[in-house]
Short mmCIF file of C-alpha atoms in Angstrom, two decimals:
data_model
loop_
_atom_site.label_atom_id
_atom_site.label_comp_id
_atom_site.label_asym_id
_atom_site.label_seq_id
_atom_site.Cartn_x
_atom_site.Cartn_y
_atom_site.Cartn_z
CA MET A 289 -40.60 35.40 26.19
CA HIS A 290 -42.26 38.15 24.31
CA LEU A 291 -39.98 39.61 21.67
CA PRO A 292 -40.83 43.21 20.92
CA LEU A 293 -39.46 43.33 17.38
CA SER A 294 -40.45 46.83 16.37
CA THR A 295 -39.12 49.30 13.87
CA GLN A 296 -37.71 51.30 16.78
CA GLN A 297 -35.41 48.39 17.66
CA MET A 298 -34.38 47.52 14.14
CA THR A 299 -31.54 49.30 12.40
CA ALA A 300 -31.71 50.55 8.83
CA GLU A 301 -29.62 47.52 7.82
CA SER A 302 -32.04 45.09 9.40
CA ALA A 303 -35.17 46.86 8.18
CA THR A 304 -34.64 45.20 4.79
CA LEU A 305 -35.43 41.85 6.41
CA ASP A 306 -39.18 42.34 6.18
CA SER A 307 -40.40 39.34 8.12
CA ASP A 308 -42.00 38.54 11.42
CA VAL A 309 -40.47 35.04 11.48
CA PRO A 310 -37.96 35.84 14.27
CA GLN A 311 -40.67 37.36 16.46
CA ARG A 312 -43.04 34.45 15.88
CA PHE A 313 -40.24 31.96 16.62
CA LEU A 314 -39.48 33.58 19.97
CA GLU A 315 -43.13 34.03 20.93
CA HIS A 316 -44.03 30.39 20.23
CA SER A 317 -41.26 28.91 22.34
CA ALA A 318 -42.16 28.67 26.02
CA TYR A 319 -38.47 28.53 27.05
CA LEU A 320 -37.38 31.46 24.88
CA SER A 321 -40.41 33.48 26.03
CA TRP A 322 -39.40 32.84 29.62
CA LEU A 323 -35.81 34.01 29.01
CA GLY A 324 -36.78 37.46 27.68
CA ILE A 325 -34.38 37.60 24.72
CA GLN A 326 -34.61 40.75 22.58
CA ILE A 327 -33.43 41.26 19.02
CA ASP A 328 -31.32 44.40 18.61
CA THR A 329 -30.42 43.95 14.93
CA LEU A 330 -30.69 41.43 12.15
CA GLY A 331 -28.28 42.28 9.36
CA SER A 332 -26.94 40.56 6.33
CA ALA A 333 -25.23 37.44 7.76
CA SER A 334 -25.30 38.81 11.31
CA ALA A 335 -27.46 39.22 14.38
CA THR A 336 -27.16 41.11 17.64
CA ILE A 337 -29.30 39.72 20.42
CA ARG A 338 -29.74 41.07 23.96
CA LEU A 339 -30.61 39.27 27.18
CA PRO A 340 -31.61 41.56 30.06
CA ALA A 341 -30.27 39.86 33.20
CA LYS A 342 -32.93 38.74 35.67
CA SER A 343 -32.65 36.75 38.90
CA LYS A 344 -34.16 33.69 37.17
CA HIS A 345 -31.07 33.52 34.89
CA PHE A 346 -28.57 33.08 37.72
CA ASN A 347 -26.97 29.79 38.66
CA PRO A 348 -28.12 28.96 42.21
CA ALA A 349 -24.96 26.91 42.81
CA GLN A 350 -22.90 30.12 42.80
CA GLY A 351 -24.02 31.00 46.35
CA THR A 352 -23.81 34.70 47.12
CA SER A 353 -21.81 35.61 43.99
CA LYS A 354 -24.40 35.78 41.25
CA ALA A 355 -23.47 34.47 37.82
CA ILE A 356 -25.70 33.83 34.83
CA SER A 357 -26.11 30.13 34.14
CA GLY A 358 -23.98 28.62 31.40
CA GLY A 359 -27.09 27.04 29.92
CA VAL A 360 -28.70 30.45 29.52
CA ILE A 361 -25.55 31.80 27.83
CA SER A 362 -25.40 28.75 25.56
CA THR A 363 -29.02 29.30 24.55
CA LEU A 364 -28.24 32.93 23.74
CA ILE A 365 -25.36 31.79 21.51
CA ASP A 366 -27.53 29.21 19.77
CA ILE A 367 -30.43 31.59 19.11
CA SER A 368 -28.25 34.48 17.91
CA GLY A 369 -26.33 32.13 15.61
CA GLY A 370 -29.54 30.71 14.20
CA PHE A 371 -30.91 34.17 13.48
CA ALA A 372 -27.65 35.16 11.74
CA ILE A 373 -27.87 32.06 9.51
CA TRP A 374 -31.55 32.75 8.89
CA THR A 375 -30.65 36.14 7.36
CA THR A 376 -28.64 34.33 4.65
CA CYS A 377 -31.40 31.94 3.57
CA ASP A 378 -32.83 32.28 0.06
CA ASP A 379 -36.37 31.82 1.37
CA PRO A 380 -36.36 32.84 5.05
CA GLU A 381 -40.11 32.35 5.37
CA ARG A 382 -39.71 28.60 4.69
CA ALA A 383 -36.26 28.07 6.22
CA GLN A 384 -35.93 25.33 8.82
CA LEU A 385 -32.72 25.39 10.88
CA SER A 386 -31.37 22.69 13.19
CA THR A 387 -28.31 23.05 15.37
CA ILE A 388 -26.02 20.12 14.60
CA ASP A 389 -22.91 21.16 16.53
CA MET A 390 -22.06 23.85 19.06
CA ASN A 391 -18.99 24.70 21.10
CA VAL A 392 -19.03 27.29 23.89
CA SER A 393 -16.07 28.69 25.81
CA PHE A 394 -16.94 30.49 29.05
CA LEU A 395 -14.32 33.17 29.72
CA HIS A 396 -15.68 35.17 32.68
CA PRO A 397 -18.72 35.03 34.94
CA ALA A 398 -21.49 37.44 33.96
CA SER A 399 -24.07 39.07 36.18
CA ASP A 400 -25.38 41.88 33.98
CA ASP A 401 -27.26 42.21 30.69
CA LEU A 402 -25.68 40.21 27.87
CA ILE A 403 -25.23 41.10 24.22
CA ALA A 404 -24.52 38.35 21.70
CA VAL A 405 -23.05 39.32 18.34
CA ALA A 406 -23.24 36.55 15.73
CA GLU A 407 -21.37 36.61 12.42
CA VAL A 408 -21.82 34.00 9.70
CA VAL A 409 -18.56 32.29 8.72
CA ARG A 410 -20.15 30.22 5.94
CA SER A 411 -23.66 29.67 4.72
CA GLY A 412 -24.56 27.30 1.90
CA ASP A 413 -27.51 25.31 0.66
CA THR A 414 -27.46 22.69 3.41
CA PHE A 415 -25.42 24.01 6.33
CA GLY A 416 -23.99 27.16 7.87
CA VAL A 417 -21.36 28.05 10.46
CA VAL A 418 -21.52 31.00 12.84
CA GLU A 419 -19.15 32.55 15.38
CA VAL A 420 -20.68 34.36 18.36
CA THR A 421 -19.21 36.68 20.97
CA VAL A 422 -21.15 37.35 24.18
CA GLU A 423 -20.36 40.52 26.09
CA SER A 424 -21.53 41.81 29.45
CA ALA A 425 -23.22 45.12 28.66
CA ASP A 426 -22.67 46.69 32.07
CA GLU A 427 -19.15 45.43 32.71
CA GLY A 428 -17.30 47.50 30.12
CA ASP A 429 -18.29 45.23 27.22
CA ARG A 430 -16.24 42.42 28.75
CA VAL A 431 -16.32 39.25 26.65
CA VAL A 432 -17.83 36.55 28.86
CA ALA A 433 -18.20 33.73 26.32
CA THR A 434 -17.54 32.78 22.73
CA GLY A 435 -19.21 30.15 20.65
CA ARG A 436 -19.19 28.49 17.29
CA ALA A 437 -22.21 26.66 15.95
CA THR A 438 -23.11 24.67 12.84
CA TYR A 439 -26.68 24.56 11.57
CA ARG A 440 -28.43 22.34 9.06
CA ILE A 441 -30.38 24.48 6.62
CA GLY A 442 -33.51 23.06 5.05
CA THR A 443 -37.00 24.14 4.09
CA GLU A 444 -40.42 23.04 5.24
CA THR A 445 -40.54 20.47 2.44
CA SER A 446 -36.95 19.18 2.78
CA GLN A 447 -36.95 18.32 6.49
#
């Protein structure tokens, strides 16, 4: 996926996070590049990430009723949570995050663009916890999934 992280997409709040780390992360992952995830905002202890729905995201087992795959939604939760934690790191350029636990509740099927809003619950020196809400952008902001993830926080030298 190519992440167009430009100043047009970033809010005034996120403009203070002067780093291309999120863009580089997304561009260097073949899977994330394929998904087409876009960063709407990176704030202080928060992230809003968008996934434009494409036919490749749909679960083929759903037959004629199209629904975005749970794996795709789980990835969106994981990535948005990681970016939210990343905004709290003392040295974001060197931060290394690993997902160590994640729980996802699927509430409704989704067939349109998704927006994940991640809010940090706690972030410390060695781990952080994030809650994420995923809404369907074209279905009246209907909540389609929620998630909670825990990340190990380290640096390049501590991993």
